[in-house]
Tab-separated table of C-alpha atoms in Angstrom:
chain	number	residue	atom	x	y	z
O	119	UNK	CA	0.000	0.000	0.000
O	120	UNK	CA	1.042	3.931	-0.519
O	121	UNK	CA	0.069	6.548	2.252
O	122	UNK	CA	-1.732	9.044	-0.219
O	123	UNK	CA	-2.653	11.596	2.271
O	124	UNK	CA	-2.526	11.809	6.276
O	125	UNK	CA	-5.094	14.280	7.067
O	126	UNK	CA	-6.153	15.793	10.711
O	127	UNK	CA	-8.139	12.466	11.657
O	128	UNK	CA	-8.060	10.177	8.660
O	129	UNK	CA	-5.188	8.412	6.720
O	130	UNK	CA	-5.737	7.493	3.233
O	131	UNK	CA	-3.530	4.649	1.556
O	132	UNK	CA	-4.075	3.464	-1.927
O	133	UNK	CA	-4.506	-0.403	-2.907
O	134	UNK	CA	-4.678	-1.016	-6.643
O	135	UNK	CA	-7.360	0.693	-8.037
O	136	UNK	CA	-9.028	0.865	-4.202
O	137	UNK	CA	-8.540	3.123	-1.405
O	138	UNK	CA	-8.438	2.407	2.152
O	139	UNK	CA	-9.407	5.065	4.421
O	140	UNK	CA	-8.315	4.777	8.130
O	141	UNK	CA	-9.897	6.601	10.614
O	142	UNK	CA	-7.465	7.548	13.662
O	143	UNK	CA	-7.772	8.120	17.213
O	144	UNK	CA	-6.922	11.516	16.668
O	145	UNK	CA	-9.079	14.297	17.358
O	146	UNK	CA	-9.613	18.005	15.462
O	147	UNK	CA	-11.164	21.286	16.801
O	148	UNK	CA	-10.904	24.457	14.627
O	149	UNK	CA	-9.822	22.597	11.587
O	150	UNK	CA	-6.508	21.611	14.024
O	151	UNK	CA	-5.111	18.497	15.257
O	152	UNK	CA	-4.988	18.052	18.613
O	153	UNK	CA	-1.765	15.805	19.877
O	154	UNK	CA	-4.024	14.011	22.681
O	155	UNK	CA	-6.019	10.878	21.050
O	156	UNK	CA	-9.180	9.664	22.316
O	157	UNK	CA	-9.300	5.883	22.430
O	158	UNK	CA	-11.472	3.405	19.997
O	159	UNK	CA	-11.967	6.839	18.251
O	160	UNK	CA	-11.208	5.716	15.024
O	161	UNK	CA	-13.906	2.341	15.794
O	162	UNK	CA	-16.390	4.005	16.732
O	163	UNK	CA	-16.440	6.831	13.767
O	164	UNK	CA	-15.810	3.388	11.295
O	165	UNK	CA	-18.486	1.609	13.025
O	166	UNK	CA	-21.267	4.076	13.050
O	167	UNK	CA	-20.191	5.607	9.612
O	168	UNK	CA	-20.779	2.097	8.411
O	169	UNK	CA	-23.881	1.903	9.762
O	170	UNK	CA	-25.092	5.187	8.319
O	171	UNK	CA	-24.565	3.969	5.148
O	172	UNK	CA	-26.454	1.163	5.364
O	173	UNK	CA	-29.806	3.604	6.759
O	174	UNK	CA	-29.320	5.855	3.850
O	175	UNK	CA	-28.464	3.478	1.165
O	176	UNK	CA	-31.781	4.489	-0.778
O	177	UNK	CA	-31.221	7.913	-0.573
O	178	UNK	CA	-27.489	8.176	-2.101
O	179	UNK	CA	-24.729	5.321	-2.646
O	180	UNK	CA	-21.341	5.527	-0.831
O	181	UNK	CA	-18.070	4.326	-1.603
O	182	UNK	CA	-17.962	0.982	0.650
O	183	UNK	CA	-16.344	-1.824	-0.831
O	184	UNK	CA	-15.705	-3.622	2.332
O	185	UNK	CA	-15.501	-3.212	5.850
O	186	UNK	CA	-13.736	-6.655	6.321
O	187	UNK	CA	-11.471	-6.684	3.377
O	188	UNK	CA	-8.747	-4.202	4.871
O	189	UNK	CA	-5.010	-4.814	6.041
O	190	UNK	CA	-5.250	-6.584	9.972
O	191	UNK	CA	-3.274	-3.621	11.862
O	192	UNK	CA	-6.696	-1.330	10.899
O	193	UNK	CA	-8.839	-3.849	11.158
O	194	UNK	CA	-11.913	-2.263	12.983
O	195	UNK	CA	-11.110	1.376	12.306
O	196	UNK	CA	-10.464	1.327	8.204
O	197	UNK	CA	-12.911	0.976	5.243
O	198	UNK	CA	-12.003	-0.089	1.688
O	199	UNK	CA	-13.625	2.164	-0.352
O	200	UNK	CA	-13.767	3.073	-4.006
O	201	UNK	CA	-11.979	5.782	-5.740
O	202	UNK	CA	-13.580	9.053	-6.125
O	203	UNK	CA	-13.377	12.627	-7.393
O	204	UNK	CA	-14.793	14.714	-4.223
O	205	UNK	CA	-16.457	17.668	-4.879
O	206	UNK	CA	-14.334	21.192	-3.799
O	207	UNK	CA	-17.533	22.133	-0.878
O	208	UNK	CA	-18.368	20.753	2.631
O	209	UNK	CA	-22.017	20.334	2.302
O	210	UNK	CA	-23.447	20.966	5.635
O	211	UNK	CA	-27.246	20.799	6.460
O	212	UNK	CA	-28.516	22.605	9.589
O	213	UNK	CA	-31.996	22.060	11.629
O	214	UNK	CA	-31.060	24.079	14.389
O	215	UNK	CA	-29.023	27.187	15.756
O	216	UNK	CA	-25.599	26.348	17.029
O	217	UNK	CA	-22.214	26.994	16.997
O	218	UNK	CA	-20.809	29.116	13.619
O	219	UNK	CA	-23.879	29.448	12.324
O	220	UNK	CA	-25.559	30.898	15.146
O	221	UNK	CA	-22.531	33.193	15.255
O	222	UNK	CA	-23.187	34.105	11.743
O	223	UNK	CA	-26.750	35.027	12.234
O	224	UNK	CA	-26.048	37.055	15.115
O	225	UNK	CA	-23.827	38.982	12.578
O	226	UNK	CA	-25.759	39.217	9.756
O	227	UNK	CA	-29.361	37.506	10.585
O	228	UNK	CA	-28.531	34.986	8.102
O	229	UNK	CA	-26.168	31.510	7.366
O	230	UNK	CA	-24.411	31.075	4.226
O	231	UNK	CA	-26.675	33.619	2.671
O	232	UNK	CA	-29.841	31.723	3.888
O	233	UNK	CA	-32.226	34.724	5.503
O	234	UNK	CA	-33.568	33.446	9.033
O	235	UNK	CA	-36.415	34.829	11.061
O	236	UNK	CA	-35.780	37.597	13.661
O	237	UNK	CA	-35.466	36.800	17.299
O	238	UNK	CA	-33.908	33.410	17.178
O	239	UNK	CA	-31.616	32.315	20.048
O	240	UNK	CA	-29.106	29.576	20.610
O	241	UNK	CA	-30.444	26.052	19.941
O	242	UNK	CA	-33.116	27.345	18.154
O	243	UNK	CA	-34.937	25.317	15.740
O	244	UNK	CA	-35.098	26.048	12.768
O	245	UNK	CA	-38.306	26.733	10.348
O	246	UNK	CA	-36.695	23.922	8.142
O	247	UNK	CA	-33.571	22.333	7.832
O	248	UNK	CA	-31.228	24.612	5.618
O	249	UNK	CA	-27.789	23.631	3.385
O	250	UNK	CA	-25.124	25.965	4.080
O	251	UNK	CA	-21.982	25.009	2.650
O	252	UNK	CA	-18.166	25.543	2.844
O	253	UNK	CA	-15.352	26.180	1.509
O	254	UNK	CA	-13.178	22.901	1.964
O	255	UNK	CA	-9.943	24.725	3.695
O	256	UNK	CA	-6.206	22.561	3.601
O	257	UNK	CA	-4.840	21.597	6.995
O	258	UNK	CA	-4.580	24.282	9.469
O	259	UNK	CA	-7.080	26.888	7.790
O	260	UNK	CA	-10.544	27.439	8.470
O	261	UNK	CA	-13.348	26.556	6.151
O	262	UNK	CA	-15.415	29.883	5.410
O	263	UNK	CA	-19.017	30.036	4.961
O	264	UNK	CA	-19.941	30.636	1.393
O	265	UNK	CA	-23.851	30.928	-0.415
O	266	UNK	CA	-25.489	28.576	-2.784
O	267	UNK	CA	-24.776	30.728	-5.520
O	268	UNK	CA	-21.153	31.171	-4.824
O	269	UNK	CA	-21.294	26.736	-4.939
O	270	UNK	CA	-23.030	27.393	-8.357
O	271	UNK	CA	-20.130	28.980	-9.567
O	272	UNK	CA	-17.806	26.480	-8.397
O	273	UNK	CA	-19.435	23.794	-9.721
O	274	UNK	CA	-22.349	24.157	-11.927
O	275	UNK	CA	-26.155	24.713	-11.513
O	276	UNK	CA	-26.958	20.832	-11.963
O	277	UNK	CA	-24.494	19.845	-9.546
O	278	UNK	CA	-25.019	22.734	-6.681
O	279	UNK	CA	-28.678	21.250	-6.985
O	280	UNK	CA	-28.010	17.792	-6.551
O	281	UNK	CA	-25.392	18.556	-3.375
O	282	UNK	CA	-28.488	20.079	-1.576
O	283	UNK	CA	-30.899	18.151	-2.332
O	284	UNK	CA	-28.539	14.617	-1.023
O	285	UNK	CA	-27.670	17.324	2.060
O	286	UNK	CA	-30.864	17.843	3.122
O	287	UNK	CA	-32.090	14.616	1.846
O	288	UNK	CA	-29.800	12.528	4.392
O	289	UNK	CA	-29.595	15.228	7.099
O	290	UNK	CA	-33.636	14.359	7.110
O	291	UNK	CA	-33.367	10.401	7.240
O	292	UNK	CA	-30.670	10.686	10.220
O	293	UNK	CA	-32.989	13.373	12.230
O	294	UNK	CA	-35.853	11.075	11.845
O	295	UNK	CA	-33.890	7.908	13.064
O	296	UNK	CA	-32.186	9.305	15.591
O	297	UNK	CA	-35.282	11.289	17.014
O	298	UNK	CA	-37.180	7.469	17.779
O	299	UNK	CA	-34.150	7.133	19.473
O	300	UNK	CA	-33.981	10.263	21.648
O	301	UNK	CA	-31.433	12.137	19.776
O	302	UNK	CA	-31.320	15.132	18.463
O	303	UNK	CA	-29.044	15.634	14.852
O	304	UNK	CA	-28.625	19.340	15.171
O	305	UNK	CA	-26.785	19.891	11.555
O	306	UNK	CA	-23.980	17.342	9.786
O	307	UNK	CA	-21.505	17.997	7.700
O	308	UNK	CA	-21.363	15.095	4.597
O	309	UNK	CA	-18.618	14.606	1.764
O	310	UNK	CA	-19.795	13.882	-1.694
O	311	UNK	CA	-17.544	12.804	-4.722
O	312	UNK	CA	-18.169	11.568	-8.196
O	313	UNK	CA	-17.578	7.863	-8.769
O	314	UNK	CA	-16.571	7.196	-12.967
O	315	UNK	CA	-20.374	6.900	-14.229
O	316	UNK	CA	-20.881	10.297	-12.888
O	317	UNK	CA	-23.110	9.473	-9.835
O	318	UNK	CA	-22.761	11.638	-6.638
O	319	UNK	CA	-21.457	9.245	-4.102
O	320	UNK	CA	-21.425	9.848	-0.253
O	321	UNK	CA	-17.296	9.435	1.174
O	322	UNK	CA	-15.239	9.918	4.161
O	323	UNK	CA	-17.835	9.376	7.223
O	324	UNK	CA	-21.329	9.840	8.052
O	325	UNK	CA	-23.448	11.009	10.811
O	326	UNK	CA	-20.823	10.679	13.658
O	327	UNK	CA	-20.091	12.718	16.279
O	328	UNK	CA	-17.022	14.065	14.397
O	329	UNK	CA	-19.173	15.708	11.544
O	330	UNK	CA	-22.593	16.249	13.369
O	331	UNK	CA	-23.950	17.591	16.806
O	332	UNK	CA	-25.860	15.185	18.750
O	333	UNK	CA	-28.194	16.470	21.457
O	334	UNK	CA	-30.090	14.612	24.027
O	335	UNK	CA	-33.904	15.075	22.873
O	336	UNK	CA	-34.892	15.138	26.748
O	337	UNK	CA	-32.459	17.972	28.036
O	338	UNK	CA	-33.099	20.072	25.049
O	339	UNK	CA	-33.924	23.911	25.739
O	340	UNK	CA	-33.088	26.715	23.334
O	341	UNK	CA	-31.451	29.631	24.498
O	342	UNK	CA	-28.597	28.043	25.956
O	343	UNK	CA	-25.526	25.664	25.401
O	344	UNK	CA	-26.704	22.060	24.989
O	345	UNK	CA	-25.034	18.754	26.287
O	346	UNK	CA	-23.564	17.358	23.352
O	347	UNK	CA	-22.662	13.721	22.371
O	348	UNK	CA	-19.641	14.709	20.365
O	349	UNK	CA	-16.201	16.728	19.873
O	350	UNK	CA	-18.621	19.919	21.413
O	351	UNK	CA	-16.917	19.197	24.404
O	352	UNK	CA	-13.346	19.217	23.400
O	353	UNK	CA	-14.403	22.460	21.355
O	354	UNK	CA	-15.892	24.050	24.549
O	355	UNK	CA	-12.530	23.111	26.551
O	356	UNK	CA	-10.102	24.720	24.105
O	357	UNK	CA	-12.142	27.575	24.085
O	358	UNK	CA	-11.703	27.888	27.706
O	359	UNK	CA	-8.098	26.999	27.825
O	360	UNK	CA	-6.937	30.341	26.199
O	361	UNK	CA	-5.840	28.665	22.968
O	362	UNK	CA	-6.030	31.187	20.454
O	363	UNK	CA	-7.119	27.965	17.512
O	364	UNK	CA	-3.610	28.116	15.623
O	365	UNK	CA	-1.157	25.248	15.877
O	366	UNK	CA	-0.255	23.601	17.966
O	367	UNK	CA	-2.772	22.823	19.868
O	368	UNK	CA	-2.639	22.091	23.901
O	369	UNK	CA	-2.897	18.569	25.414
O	370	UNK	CA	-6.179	17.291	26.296
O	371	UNK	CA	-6.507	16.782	30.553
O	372	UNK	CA	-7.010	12.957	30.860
O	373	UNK	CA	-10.605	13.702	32.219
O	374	UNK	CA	-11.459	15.693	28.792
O	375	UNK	CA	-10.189	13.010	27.003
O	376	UNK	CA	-12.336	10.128	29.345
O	377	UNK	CA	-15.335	12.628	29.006
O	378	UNK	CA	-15.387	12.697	25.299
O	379	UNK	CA	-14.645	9.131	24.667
O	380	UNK	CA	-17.814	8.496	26.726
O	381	UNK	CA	-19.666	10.501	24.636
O	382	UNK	CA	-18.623	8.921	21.712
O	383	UNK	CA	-19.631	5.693	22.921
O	384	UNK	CA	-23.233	6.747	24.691
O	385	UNK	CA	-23.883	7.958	21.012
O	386	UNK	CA	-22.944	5.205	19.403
O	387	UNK	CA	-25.028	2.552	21.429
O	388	UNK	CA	-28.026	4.746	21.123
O	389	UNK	CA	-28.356	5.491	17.627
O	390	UNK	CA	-27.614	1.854	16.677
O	391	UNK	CA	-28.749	-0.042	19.564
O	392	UNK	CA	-25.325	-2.091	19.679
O	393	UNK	CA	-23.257	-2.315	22.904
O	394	UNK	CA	-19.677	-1.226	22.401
O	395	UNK	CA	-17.381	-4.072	23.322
């Protein structure tokens, strides 16, 4: 195999005319690495990506070839997946009022260009889930906000339609699921590529507490911070620290990193109804 790319939490190794992505124990905030890992990370992202697919498989294909057929030292944590030209935005689909976003409408009363009612506060949900993309940054820079129309002009009416529709689409499906389960999806953030016939395929992960905020449907309240089953916490702790989000990053306290990993797990068994092992 060839290490194509090592990114903030993923490695990516080619196999012949495969790829094999590996999902790490590491851990980013504010599009940086952290140097603290957070154990059976890189399982439990695999394992509920994985299943993800598998609840959304109508909606859009993805680019599993096998979960099994991978090299034995990532066994658990790696996916062999097929080739695929990704598409230059982070398609992110929001239900409710949090983090950026909500910063951005306190700005300018709006989210990637998306007008919002008046009066809103944090956690607030939303009239109807909305798609407001990004600009896909390289390591160590931030993604930006950007409007539909400015994804238009990156890549074409036809295919700035499509991305929003599969956005909002699958950002639907996993609301509804995990809302029989108790969980709130508050927005995701999903990668889309084109496989060789053309077809907008779903990569990289899906509906984990890496790319999404999880909320627990029973403590919910808007107007203030919400407990969060995923990297929320870690955010909320760097914030705290004095970091000033440029690498390097601080090391994580070994009850941040215990705190989160819990999360991850709680998360996990809930949505999928599988005990983590």
């Amino acid at each position: 195999m060839e290490l194509l790319h090592s990114g903030k939490v993923r490695d990516v190794y080619a196999d012949g005319e495969d790829l094999i992505l590996v999902a790490s124990d590491r851990i980013s905030v504010y599009d940086v690495a952290l140097p603290t890992p957070i154990p059976d990370k890189g399982r439990l992202l695999t394992a509920l990506s994985l299943w993800w697919f598998e609840q959304v498989a109508d909606l859009v294909p993805n680019h599993v070839i096998s979960a099994t057929d991978v090299p034995a030292e990532f066994a658990g944590r790696a996916i062999r997946c097929r080739r695929l030209e990704m598409v230059p935005v982070e398609c992110v689909a929001r239900g409710y009022l949090t983090g950026g976003g909500f910063a951005e409408y306190q700005r300018t009363g709006a989210i990637s260009g998306v007008e919002l009612p008046r009066g809103l506060v944090e956690a607030s949900i939303l009239p109807e889930p909305i798609f407001t993309p990004s600009t896909k940054a390289p390591m160590g820079e931030h993604d930006e906000p950007i409007t539909y129309a400015e994804v238009v002009d990156k890549v074409g009416a036809e295919t700035a339609e499509q991305l929003r529709r599969i956005t909002l689409d699958v950002y639907r499906r996993g609301a509804e699921i995990a809302a029989d389960r108790g969980i709130l999806v508050a927005d995701t953030k999903i990668e889309l590529g084109w496989a060789p016939d053309g077809t907008l395929v779903l990569g990289d992960e899906l509906l984990t507490s890496d790319s999404s905020r999880f909320w627990p449907a029973e403590s919910y309240q808007p107007g203030r911070a919400q407990f969060s089953y995923d990297k929320q916490y870690v955010r909320d702790w760097a914030t705290s620290s004095g970091w000033d989000k440029q690498a390097p990053a601080p090391e994580l306290p070994a009850e941040v990193v215990e705190a989160t990993r819990v999360r991850y797990v709680e998360v996990y068994e809930k949505l999928t109804g599988n005990r983590w092992d």
